[in-house]
Coordinates of C-alpha atoms and ligand atoms in Angstrom, one line a residue:
M27 CA -37.8 211.7 -76.1
A28 CA -37.8 207.9 -76.3
T29 CA -38.8 206.5 -79.6
S30 CA -42.2 205.4 -78.3
E31 CA -42.8 208.9 -77.1
V32 CA -41.8 210.3 -80.4
R33 CA -44.5 208.2 -81.9
V34 CA -47.1 209.6 -79.5
H35 CA -45.9 213.1 -80.2
D36 CA -46.1 212.5 -84.0
A37 CA -49.5 210.9 -83.7
L38 CA -50.7 214.0 -81.8
V39 CA -49.2 216.3 -84.5
A40 CA -51.1 214.3 -87.1
L41 CA -54.3 214.7 -85.0
Q42 CA -53.6 218.4 -84.7
G43 CA -53.4 218.5 -88.5
Q44 CA -56.8 216.9 -88.7
M45 CA -58.3 219.2 -86.1
A46 CA -56.9 222.2 -87.8
A47 CA -58.3 221.2 -91.2
V48 CA -61.8 220.2 -90.0
R49 CA -64.6 222.7 -90.2
L50 CA -68.1 222.2 -88.9
P51 CA -69.9 224.8 -91.1
L52 CA -73.4 223.4 -91.1
E53 CA -75.7 223.9 -88.2
T54 CA -76.3 220.3 -87.4
S55 CA -76.6 218.4 -84.1
G56 CA -73.4 218.7 -82.1
A57 CA -71.9 221.3 -84.4
A58 CA -71.7 224.1 -81.9
Q59 CA -70.2 221.7 -79.3
G60 CA -67.8 220.2 -81.9
R61 CA -66.5 223.7 -82.8
K62 CA -65.9 224.5 -79.2
E63 CA -64.1 221.3 -78.6
R64 CA -62.1 221.6 -81.7
H65 CA -61.0 225.1 -80.5
N66 CA -60.0 223.7 -77.1
V67 CA -58.2 220.7 -78.5
L68 CA -56.1 222.9 -80.8
E69 CA -55.4 225.3 -78.0
Q70 CA -54.4 222.7 -75.5
L71 CA -52.1 220.9 -78.0
D72 CA -50.2 224.1 -78.6
D73 CA -50.4 225.5 -75.1
Y74 CA -49.6 222.4 -73.2
V75 CA -49.6 218.9 -74.6
L76 CA -47.0 219.1 -77.4
P77 CA -44.6 221.4 -75.5
R78 CA -44.9 219.2 -72.4
L79 CA -44.1 216.1 -74.5
R80 CA -41.2 217.8 -76.1
A81 CA -39.8 218.8 -72.7
L82 CA -40.8 216.7 -69.8
D83 CA -38.1 218.3 -67.7
A84 CA -39.5 221.8 -68.2
P85 CA -40.6 223.5 -64.9
L86 CA -43.8 222.4 -63.4
L87 CA -46.5 225.0 -64.0
A88 CA -49.0 225.4 -61.2
V89 CA -51.9 227.6 -62.2
V90 CA -53.7 229.4 -59.4
G91 CA -57.4 229.3 -60.2
G92 CA -60.6 230.2 -58.4
S93 CA -63.5 232.6 -58.3
T94 CA -63.4 236.3 -58.0
G95 CA -61.9 237.6 -54.8
S96 CA -61.1 234.1 -53.5
G97 CA -57.6 235.2 -52.7
K98 CA -55.7 233.9 -55.7
S99 CA -53.4 236.8 -56.1
T100 CA -52.9 237.1 -52.3
L101 CA -51.9 233.5 -52.0
A102 CA -49.6 233.6 -55.1
N103 CA -47.9 236.7 -53.7
S104 CA -47.6 235.2 -50.3
I105 CA -45.9 232.0 -51.7
V106 CA -43.4 234.2 -53.6
G107 CA -43.0 236.5 -50.6
R108 CA -43.7 239.8 -52.2
P109 CA -46.6 241.6 -53.9
V110 CA -45.8 240.7 -57.5
T111 CA -49.3 240.5 -58.8
A112 CA -52.0 243.1 -58.1
A113 CA -54.5 242.0 -55.4
G114 CA -57.3 244.1 -54.0
V115 CA -60.9 244.6 -53.4
L116 CA -61.1 247.1 -56.3
R117 CA -60.7 244.6 -59.1
P118 CA -57.7 245.3 -61.2
T119 CA -59.1 246.2 -64.6
T120 CA -56.3 244.3 -66.4
R121 CA -56.8 240.7 -67.4
S122 CA -53.2 240.2 -67.8
P123 CA -52.2 236.9 -66.1
V124 CA -48.9 236.9 -64.2
L125 CA -46.4 234.0 -64.5
M126 CA -43.9 233.9 -61.6
H127 CA -40.7 231.8 -62.0
N128 CA -37.2 231.5 -60.8
S129 CA -34.9 233.5 -63.0
V130 CA -33.0 230.3 -63.8
D131 CA -36.1 229.1 -65.6
Q132 CA -36.7 232.2 -67.6
S133 CA -35.8 230.7 -70.9
W134 CA -38.6 228.2 -70.5
F135 CA -41.2 230.9 -70.4
D136 CA -40.0 233.9 -72.4
S137 CA -40.2 232.0 -75.6
P138 CA -43.5 231.0 -77.3
R139 CA -42.8 227.4 -76.2
I140 CA -46.1 227.2 -74.3
L141 CA -49.1 229.5 -74.7
P142 CA -47.8 230.8 -78.0
D143 CA -50.7 233.1 -78.6
L144 CA -50.0 235.2 -75.5
P145 CA -47.4 237.9 -76.0
R146 CA -44.9 238.2 -73.2
V147 CA -44.2 241.4 -71.2
T148 CA -42.1 241.9 -68.1
G149 CA -43.9 244.9 -66.6
P150 CA -47.7 245.1 -66.0
G151 CA -49.3 243.6 -69.1
A152 CA -52.2 244.7 -71.2
D153 CA -55.2 242.6 -72.1
G154 CA -54.2 239.2 -73.3
E155 CA -50.5 239.6 -72.5
L156 CA -48.6 237.3 -70.2
Q157 CA -46.7 239.1 -67.6
L158 CA -43.4 237.3 -66.7
A159 CA -42.1 238.0 -63.2
A160 CA -38.8 236.5 -62.0
A161 CA -39.0 235.5 -58.3
D162 CA -36.0 233.7 -57.0
S163 CA -37.8 232.8 -53.8
L164 CA -39.6 230.2 -55.9
P165 CA -37.6 226.9 -56.3
V166 CA -36.0 226.2 -59.6
G167 CA -38.4 224.0 -61.6
L168 CA -41.6 225.5 -60.2
A169 CA -43.6 228.3 -61.9
L170 CA -46.8 229.8 -60.5
L171 CA -49.4 231.4 -62.7
D172 CA -52.0 233.8 -61.3
A173 CA -54.9 233.3 -63.6
P174 CA -57.9 235.6 -64.2
D175 CA -61.2 234.6 -62.4
F176 CA -62.9 231.8 -64.1
D177 CA -66.2 233.3 -63.1
S178 CA -65.3 236.8 -64.3
I179 CA -68.1 238.9 -65.7
V180 CA -65.8 239.6 -68.7
V181 CA -66.2 236.7 -71.2
S182 CA -62.6 237.1 -72.5
N183 CA -61.4 236.8 -68.9
R184 CA -63.3 233.5 -68.4
E185 CA -62.0 232.1 -71.7
L186 CA -58.4 233.1 -70.8
S187 CA -58.8 231.4 -67.4
V188 CA -60.0 228.2 -69.0
Q189 CA -57.1 228.3 -71.5
L190 CA -54.6 228.8 -68.7
L191 CA -56.0 226.0 -66.6
A192 CA -55.7 223.7 -69.6
A193 CA -52.1 224.6 -69.9
A194 CA -51.3 223.7 -66.3
D195 CA -49.5 220.7 -64.9
L196 CA -51.2 221.3 -61.7
W197 CA -54.3 223.3 -60.6
L198 CA -54.0 225.1 -57.4
Y199 CA -57.6 225.6 -56.9
I200 CA -58.6 228.3 -54.4
T201 CA -62.1 228.6 -52.8
T202 CA -63.4 230.3 -49.7
A203 CA -65.6 229.2 -46.8
A204 CA -68.4 231.3 -48.3
R205 CA -68.1 230.0 -51.8
Y206 CA -66.8 226.4 -51.7
A207 CA -70.2 224.8 -52.4
D208 CA -71.1 227.0 -55.3
A209 CA -72.1 225.4 -58.6
V210 CA -69.8 227.3 -61.0
P211 CA -66.5 226.3 -59.3
W212 CA -67.8 222.7 -59.0
S213 CA -68.5 222.4 -62.6
L214 CA -64.8 223.4 -63.2
L215 CA -63.6 220.9 -60.6
E216 CA -65.8 218.1 -62.1
K217 CA -64.0 218.8 -65.4
A218 CA -60.7 218.6 -63.7
A219 CA -61.7 215.2 -62.2
E220 CA -63.0 214.0 -65.6
R221 CA -59.7 214.9 -67.2
N222 CA -57.7 213.5 -64.3
V223 CA -55.8 216.8 -63.9
A224 CA -53.6 217.0 -60.8
V225 CA -55.4 219.3 -58.4
A226 CA -54.6 220.7 -55.0
V227 CA -57.4 222.6 -53.2
V228 CA -56.9 225.5 -51.0
L229 CA -59.8 226.5 -48.7
D230 CA -59.2 230.1 -47.9
R231 CA -60.4 232.6 -45.3
V232 CA -62.1 230.2 -42.9
D233 CA -63.2 231.3 -39.4
T234 CA -61.1 229.4 -36.9
D235 CA -64.1 227.9 -35.1
A236 CA -65.6 226.6 -38.3
I237 CA -62.4 225.1 -39.7
D238 CA -63.2 221.5 -38.8
T239 CA -66.7 221.4 -40.0
I240 CA -66.0 223.1 -43.3
R241 CA -62.9 221.1 -44.0
A242 CA -64.8 217.9 -43.4
D243 CA -67.7 219.0 -45.6
L244 CA -65.4 220.1 -48.5
A245 CA -63.3 216.9 -48.2
A246 CA -66.5 214.8 -48.5
M247 CA -67.5 216.8 -51.5
L248 CA -64.1 216.3 -53.1
T249 CA -64.3 212.6 -52.5
R250 CA -67.8 212.4 -54.0
N251 CA -66.6 214.1 -57.1
G252 CA -63.6 211.9 -57.7
L253 CA -61.0 214.3 -56.2
G254 CA -60.6 212.5 -52.9
T255 CA -56.9 212.1 -53.4
S256 CA -56.3 215.8 -54.0
P257 CA -54.4 217.5 -51.2
L258 CA -56.6 219.9 -49.3
F259 CA -55.1 223.0 -47.5
V260 CA -57.1 225.2 -45.2
I261 CA -56.0 228.8 -44.6
P262 CA -57.8 230.5 -41.7
E263 CA -59.1 234.0 -41.9
V264 CA -56.1 236.2 -40.9
R265 CA -55.0 239.8 -41.1
L266 CA -52.8 240.5 -44.1
D267 CA -49.6 242.3 -43.5
D268 CA -48.7 245.8 -44.9
E269 CA -47.9 244.4 -48.3
G270 CA -51.2 242.5 -48.4
L271 CA -49.4 239.2 -47.8
L272 CA -50.6 236.3 -45.6
P273 CA -48.5 235.7 -42.5
S274 CA -45.9 233.1 -43.4
E275 CA -47.4 230.4 -41.2
A276 CA -50.7 230.6 -43.1
S277 CA -49.1 230.1 -46.6
E278 CA -46.4 227.8 -45.3
P279 CA -48.2 224.4 -45.8
V280 CA -49.0 225.0 -49.4
Q281 CA -45.6 226.4 -50.1
Q282 CA -43.9 223.4 -48.4
W283 CA -46.0 221.0 -50.4
L284 CA -45.1 222.7 -53.7
R285 CA -41.4 222.7 -52.8
G286 CA -41.5 219.1 -51.8
L287 CA -43.2 218.2 -55.1
V288 CA -40.6 219.8 -57.3
A289 CA -37.7 218.5 -55.2
D290 CA -38.9 214.9 -55.5
E291 CA -38.3 213.9 -59.1
A292 CA -40.7 210.9 -58.9
A293 CA -43.5 212.9 -57.4
R294 CA -43.0 215.8 -59.8
S295 CA -43.0 213.6 -62.9
A296 CA -46.0 211.7 -61.5
V297 CA -48.0 214.9 -61.4
I298 CA -46.9 215.9 -64.9
R299 CA -47.6 212.5 -66.3
R300 CA -51.0 212.3 -64.7
T301 CA -52.1 215.6 -66.1
L302 CA -50.5 215.0 -69.5
D303 CA -52.1 211.6 -69.8
G304 CA -55.5 213.0 -68.7
A305 CA -55.2 215.8 -71.3
I306 CA -54.4 213.4 -74.1
T307 CA -57.2 211.0 -73.1
S308 CA -59.7 213.8 -73.0
M309 CA -58.4 215.1 -76.4
Q310 CA -59.1 211.7 -77.9
E311 CA -62.6 211.9 -76.6
S312 CA -63.0 215.4 -78.0
A313 CA -61.7 214.2 -81.3
E314 CA -64.3 211.4 -81.3
T315 CA -67.0 213.9 -80.6
I316 CA -65.7 216.1 -83.4
A317 CA -65.6 213.2 -85.8
E318 CA -69.2 212.3 -84.9
A319 CA -70.2 216.0 -85.3
Y320 CA -68.6 215.9 -88.7
E321 CA -70.5 212.8 -89.6
H322 CA -73.7 214.7 -89.0
Q323 CA -72.4 217.3 -91.3
V324 CA -71.8 214.7 -94.0
V325 CA -75.4 213.4 -93.6
A326 CA -76.9 216.9 -93.6
D327 CA -74.9 217.8 -96.7
A328 CA -76.1 214.7 -98.5
G329 CA -79.7 215.4 -97.3
L330 CA -79.7 219.0 -98.5
R331 CA -78.2 217.9 -101.9
A332 CA -80.9 215.2 -102.2
I333 CA -83.6 217.8 -101.6
V334 CA -82.2 219.9 -104.5
K335 CA -81.7 216.9 -106.7
E336 CA -85.2 215.6 -106.1
S337 CA -86.8 219.1 -106.6
Y338 CA -85.1 219.6 -110.0
T339 CA -85.5 216.0 -111.1
V340 CA -89.2 216.4 -110.7
A341 CA -89.0 219.6 -112.8
A342 CA -87.0 217.9 -115.5
E343 CA -89.6 215.1 -115.6
K344 CA -92.5 217.4 -115.8
I345 CA -90.9 219.4 -118.5
D346 CA -90.1 216.2 -120.4
V347 CA -93.7 215.2 -120.2
A348 CA -95.0 218.6 -121.2
I349 CA -92.8 218.7 -124.2
A350 CA -93.6 215.3 -125.4
D351 CA -97.3 215.0 -124.7
G352 CA -98.5 217.5 -127.2
S353 CA -99.6 220.1 -124.6
V354 CA -97.3 222.7 -126.2
L355 CA -99.2 222.2 -129.4
R356 CA -102.3 223.8 -128.1
G357 CA -103.7 227.3 -128.5
E358 CA -101.4 229.7 -130.2
V359 CA -98.9 227.2 -131.5
L360 CA -101.7 225.1 -133.0
A361 CA -103.3 228.0 -134.6
R362 CA -100.1 229.3 -136.2
W363 CA -99.1 225.9 -137.3
Q364 CA -102.5 225.4 -139.0
D365 CA -102.1 228.8 -140.7
F366 CA -98.8 227.5 -141.9
V367 CA -99.7 224.1 -143.2
G368 CA -103.4 224.7 -143.8
T369 CA -103.1 225.5 -147.4
G370 CA -104.2 223.1 -150.0
E371 CA -100.9 223.6 -151.8
F372 CA -99.0 222.1 -148.9
F373 CA -101.2 219.0 -148.8
R374 CA -100.8 218.6 -152.5
V375 CA -97.1 218.5 -152.0
L376 CA -97.6 215.7 -149.6
D377 CA -100.1 213.9 -151.6
S378 CA -98.0 213.9 -154.8
G379 CA -96.3 210.6 -153.9
I380 CA -93.0 209.9 -152.4
S381 CA -91.2 209.6 -155.7
R382 CA -92.0 213.1 -156.8
V383 CA -92.1 214.8 -153.5
R384 CA -88.7 216.3 -153.7
D385 CA -89.5 218.1 -156.9
R386 CA -92.8 219.1 -155.6
F387 CA -91.4 220.3 -152.4
E388 CA -88.8 222.4 -154.2
A389 CA -91.6 223.9 -156.2
F390 CA -93.6 224.5 -153.1
V391 CA -90.9 226.2 -151.2
R392 CA -89.8 228.2 -154.2
G393 CA -93.2 229.6 -154.8
R394 CA -94.1 230.3 -151.2
P395 CA -92.9 232.9 -148.8
Q396 CA -92.1 231.4 -145.4
P397 CA -94.4 232.6 -142.6
T398 CA -92.6 230.4 -140.1
A399 CA -91.6 233.2 -137.7
E400 CA -95.0 233.3 -136.1
V401 CA -95.1 229.5 -135.4
E402 CA -91.6 229.6 -134.1
A403 CA -92.4 232.4 -131.8
A404 CA -95.5 230.7 -130.6
I405 CA -93.5 227.5 -129.9
A406 CA -90.8 229.5 -128.1
H407 CA -93.4 231.2 -126.0
G408 CA -95.1 227.9 -125.1
V409 CA -91.9 226.1 -124.2
Q410 CA -90.5 229.0 -122.3
A411 CA -93.7 229.2 -120.2
V412 CA -93.3 225.5 -119.2
L413 CA -89.6 226.1 -118.3
I414 CA -90.3 229.1 -116.1
D415 CA -93.2 227.4 -114.3
E416 CA -91.2 224.3 -113.5
A417 CA -88.1 226.3 -112.5
N418 CA -90.2 228.3 -110.1
E419 CA -91.8 225.2 -108.7
A420 CA -88.5 223.4 -108.3
A421 CA -87.1 226.4 -106.5
E422 CA -90.0 226.5 -104.1
R423 CA -89.7 222.8 -103.4
A424 CA -86.0 223.0 -102.7
E425 CA -86.3 226.1 -100.6
T426 CA -89.2 224.6 -98.6
G427 CA -87.1 221.5 -98.1
W428 CA -84.1 223.4 -96.9
R429 CA -86.1 225.5 -94.6
A430 CA -87.3 222.4 -92.8
S431 CA -83.8 221.9 -91.2
Q432 CA -81.7 224.2 -89.2
A433 CA -78.7 223.6 -91.4
G434 CA -80.7 224.5 -94.5
R435 CA -82.2 227.6 -92.8
E436 CA -78.8 228.8 -91.8
L437 CA -77.4 228.2 -95.3
L438 CA -80.3 230.2 -96.8
G439 CA -80.1 233.0 -94.2
D440 CA -82.2 235.9 -95.4
D441 CA -82.0 235.0 -99.0
D442 CA -85.2 233.9 -100.7
L443 CA -84.6 231.2 -103.2
S444 CA -88.2 230.1 -103.5
R445 CA -88.5 231.5 -107.0
A446 CA -86.3 230.8 -110.1
R447 CA -83.5 233.2 -110.8
D448 CA -84.5 236.8 -111.6
D449 CA -83.3 236.4 -115.2
V450 CA -85.1 233.1 -115.8
D451 CA -87.2 234.7 -118.5
D452 CA -84.2 235.7 -120.5
R453 CA -82.3 232.5 -119.8
S454 CA -85.2 230.2 -120.8
A455 CA -85.9 232.3 -123.9
A456 CA -82.3 231.9 -124.9
V457 CA -82.5 228.2 -124.3
V458 CA -85.5 227.8 -126.7
R459 CA -84.0 230.2 -129.3
A460 CA -80.7 228.3 -129.3
W461 CA -82.5 225.1 -129.6
Q462 CA -84.6 226.3 -132.5
G463 CA -81.4 227.5 -134.2
A464 CA -79.9 224.1 -133.7
V465 CA -82.9 222.4 -135.1
L466 CA -82.7 224.5 -138.3
E467 CA -79.0 223.8 -138.5
L468 CA -79.8 220.1 -138.2
V469 CA -82.3 220.2 -141.0
R470 CA -80.0 222.2 -143.1
S471 CA -77.2 219.7 -142.8
E472 CA -79.5 216.8 -143.3
G473 CA -81.0 218.6 -146.3
A474 CA -77.6 219.2 -147.8
N475 CA -77.0 215.4 -147.6
K476 CA -80.2 214.9 -149.5
R477 CA -78.8 217.1 -152.2
F478 CA -81.6 219.6 -152.3
T479 CA -80.7 222.6 -154.3
A480 CA -79.2 225.4 -152.3
R481 CA -82.3 227.5 -152.7
A482 CA -84.7 224.8 -151.8
V483 CA -82.8 224.0 -148.7
S484 CA -82.5 227.6 -147.7
I485 CA -86.1 228.3 -148.1
G486 CA -87.4 225.0 -147.0
V487 CA -85.2 224.7 -143.9
N488 CA -87.6 226.8 -141.9
G489 CA -90.6 224.7 -142.8
M490 CA -88.7 221.5 -142.2
G491 CA -87.4 222.8 -139.0
L492 CA -90.9 223.6 -137.8
A493 CA -92.0 220.1 -138.8
V494 CA -89.2 218.6 -136.7
M495 CA -90.2 220.8 -133.7
I496 CA -93.8 219.8 -134.1
A497 CA -92.8 216.2 -134.2
V498 CA -90.8 216.7 -131.0
F499 CA -93.8 218.1 -129.2
A500 CA -96.0 215.2 -130.1
S501 CA -93.9 212.2 -129.5
T502 CA -95.2 210.7 -126.3
D503 CA -93.8 207.2 -125.9
G504 CA -92.6 207.2 -129.4
R505 CA -96.1 207.7 -130.7
T506 CA -96.7 210.4 -133.2
G507 CA -99.5 212.0 -135.0
A508 CA -103.2 211.1 -134.4
E509 CA -102.5 208.8 -131.5
V510 CA -101.6 211.6 -129.2
G511 CA -104.9 213.4 -129.7
S512 CA -106.3 216.5 -131.4
A513 CA -103.0 218.4 -131.4
G514 CA -101.3 215.4 -132.7
G515 CA -103.7 215.2 -135.6
T516 CA -102.0 218.3 -136.9
A517 CA -98.5 217.0 -136.0
V518 CA -99.0 214.1 -138.4
V519 CA -98.8 216.5 -141.2
G520 CA -95.4 217.6 -140.1
Q521 CA -94.4 214.0 -139.7
R522 CA -95.5 213.1 -143.1
L523 CA -93.7 216.0 -144.6
L524 CA -90.5 214.9 -142.9
E525 CA -90.9 211.3 -144.0
A526 CA -91.6 212.4 -147.5
V527 CA -88.5 214.5 -147.7
F528 CA -86.0 212.5 -145.6
G529 CA -87.4 209.0 -145.5
E530 CA -89.1 207.4 -142.5
Q531 CA -86.1 206.4 -140.6
A532 CA -84.2 209.7 -141.0
A533 CA -87.3 211.6 -140.1
R534 CA -87.6 209.8 -136.8
H535 CA -83.9 210.2 -136.2
L536 CA -84.2 213.9 -136.8
A537 CA -87.0 214.3 -134.3
E538 CA -85.2 212.3 -131.8
R539 CA -82.0 214.2 -132.0
A540 CA -83.9 217.4 -131.7
R541 CA -85.6 216.2 -128.7
R542 CA -82.4 215.0 -127.0
D543 CA -80.9 218.4 -127.8
L544 CA -83.8 220.2 -126.2
N545 CA -83.5 217.9 -123.2
D546 CA -79.8 218.7 -122.8
R547 CA -80.4 222.4 -122.9
V548 CA -83.2 222.2 -120.4
M549 CA -81.0 220.1 -118.1
A550 CA -78.3 222.8 -118.4
L551 CA -80.8 225.5 -117.5
L552 CA -82.0 223.5 -114.5
K553 CA -78.5 222.9 -113.4
E554 CA -77.9 226.6 -113.4
E555 CA -81.0 227.1 -111.4
S556 CA -80.2 224.4 -108.8
S557 CA -76.6 225.6 -108.5
R558 CA -78.0 228.5 -106.5
F559 CA -78.5 225.9 -103.8
T560 CA -75.6 223.5 -104.4
D561 CA -73.0 226.3 -104.7
R562 CA -73.7 227.1 -101.1
L563 CA -72.8 223.5 -100.1
D564 CA -69.9 223.2 -102.5
S565 CA -68.2 226.2 -100.9
L566 CA -68.3 224.5 -97.5
D567 CA -66.4 221.5 -98.7
V568 CA -68.0 218.9 -96.4
D569 CA -65.9 215.9 -97.2
E570 CA -67.3 212.5 -96.3
R571 CA -63.8 211.1 -95.8
T572 CA -63.1 213.5 -92.9
P573 CA -64.6 211.5 -90.0
G574 CA -62.7 208.4 -91.1
E575 CA -59.5 210.4 -91.2
I576 CA -60.0 211.8 -87.8
R577 CA -60.8 208.4 -86.4
G578 CA -57.6 207.0 -88.1
A579 CA -55.6 209.7 -86.4
I580 CA -57.2 208.9 -83.0
I581 CA -56.4 205.2 -83.5
E582 CA -52.8 206.0 -84.2
V583 CA -52.6 208.1 -81.0
R584 CA -54.1 205.2 -79.0
H585 CA -51.7 202.7 -80.5
A586 CA -48.7 205.0 -80.0
R587 CA -49.7 205.5 -76.3
S588 CA -50.2 201.8 -75.6
E589 CA -46.8 201.1 -77.1
A590 CA -45.3 203.9 -74.9
A591 CA -47.0 202.6 -71.8
Ligands
GDP618 N1 -58.2 239.5 -44.4 C1 -57.9 238.8 -45.5 N2 -58.1 239.3 -46.6 C2 -57.8 238.6 -47.7 C3 -57.3 237.3 -47.6 N3 -57.1 236.8 -48.9 C4 -57.5 237.8 -49.7 N4 -57.9 238.9 -49.0 C5 -58.4 240.1 -49.6 O1 -59.5 239.8 -50.4 C6 -59.5 240.6 -51.6 C7 -59.4 239.7 -52.8 O2 -58.2 239.0 -52.8 P1 -57.3 238.7 -54.1 O3 -56.1 238.0 -53.7 O4 -57.1 239.9 -54.9 O5 -58.3 237.7 -54.8 P2 -58.3 237.1 -56.3 O6 -59.4 237.9 -57.0 O7 -58.7 235.7 -56.1 O8 -57.0 237.3 -56.8 C8 -58.3 241.5 -51.4 O9 -58.7 242.7 -50.9 C9 -57.4 240.8 -50.5 O10 -56.6 241.7 -49.7 C10 -57.1 236.7 -46.3 O11 -56.7 235.6 -46.1 N5 -57.4 237.5 -45.3
MG619 MG1 -56.3 238.3 -58.6

């Protein structure tokens, strides 16, 4: 290879790496098409483009293609001069393609150099095997491949046919007088024209008196479809010989043309170049399509993530409001808190004046059992209810949002994520319990700083902790106490207790830390909840850099080719 060709080769290898790495996991617009094209590009690089670039002097491979019963096998056998490949009205059940070559050329084909995924056999092959047949009547430098019908009713046959045509330097396209205008073969020929593959057309089994009309009609169709320069051979309807071969004068023109082609180095390499260039160009286009399809994946991925984020941000905000606006302090919590603080003794502690409050407080907590458990439980219950409600609503919003797109629907499949996790009760209860424990711990360590006696601290911690919690639940916009309404009226008691014991600033600081702590724990809970959605995306690994990388690889192929040209 010339240096410039090495650069083309290496650019294609880089593109191959991109294509191999890319996945189009989301059901977005163009994803199905992109996956198909990706598969084809990878296959054609391995089967044809890279091996051809590495060995431009390898034999020219002509693939005989056409619809069922058009006479492919008969023509291939007739060119070779003996019945190598099974022909017949009863369709051979095997879909093993046969590659005929001169024995001198064997080493080009018995290795996985081209079509590496097809195992080689020398006898009749099984499904998906490539049967190699040495036929020295073929000129050195020409191989003939009898492909399965491209319109086979067996899907794998059709796919194999397409794969083999994509590996050809030349399509020897066979059609019959009865079938030449059919839509299916034409869609294939249009593809050939689009890709600029070298094609020769054989019109087979034509009644002698209709030859001129049909030839003219087909020639016009070829011209209209961009294949006007393709050689057109016409084989009249003839009797086959005992071996099922065409009489030599019938197959002679095609045979001569093929011989002439491989004998003329310039003509041969022109055919190879044309098909190779066409293949690389169409590969660039496919890669563009794939990059574009991947862009849709990136957009869809971001869109689905935004739905989840929005759904759970709303939940976080609503929880935040519910926590701060005093609504938790209604009903049961309020009643239990009033039980707790509603004794005259408690108020006397508060009314005794800041200077003496510490002593009084110690006396208060010493003399008093601590019925805080009920208040704590009521708080836990109230907060937990808010968390569960909002987690459920967020799940419903996110699931509804995802179901609105096909990508989201496919990702959800049969799973119903429209409610919070099954264990949200336990998880949210644990969140609140852990927070309450942390609040008590906070009060304990603050109290220790204030040098309470150990006993006062240990007994008073629960009451102080409650006061902090109450302050948290009535702290809308930094306001506390009476300003936030009836529930707050009670909260002011807790506030004053805190201020009396810790000082105003420290008291505010305590409530604030406790609130931030609760917020962190709530966010962690919501993160766990939303990860049920986002985990599904994370595992797909849709990377926004990918389209750019593919385009970069395409640009390098383009530059390398223009340098080589
Ligand atoms: N009389 C006649 N029969 C043919 C001709 N070409 C093919 N056949 C028969 O048509 C049937 C299908 O041919 P075959 O080569 O197996 O078609 P394939 O499916 O394209 O490989 C076989 O029975 C052949 O013997 C021909 O030119 N003349
Ligand atoms: Mg056949």
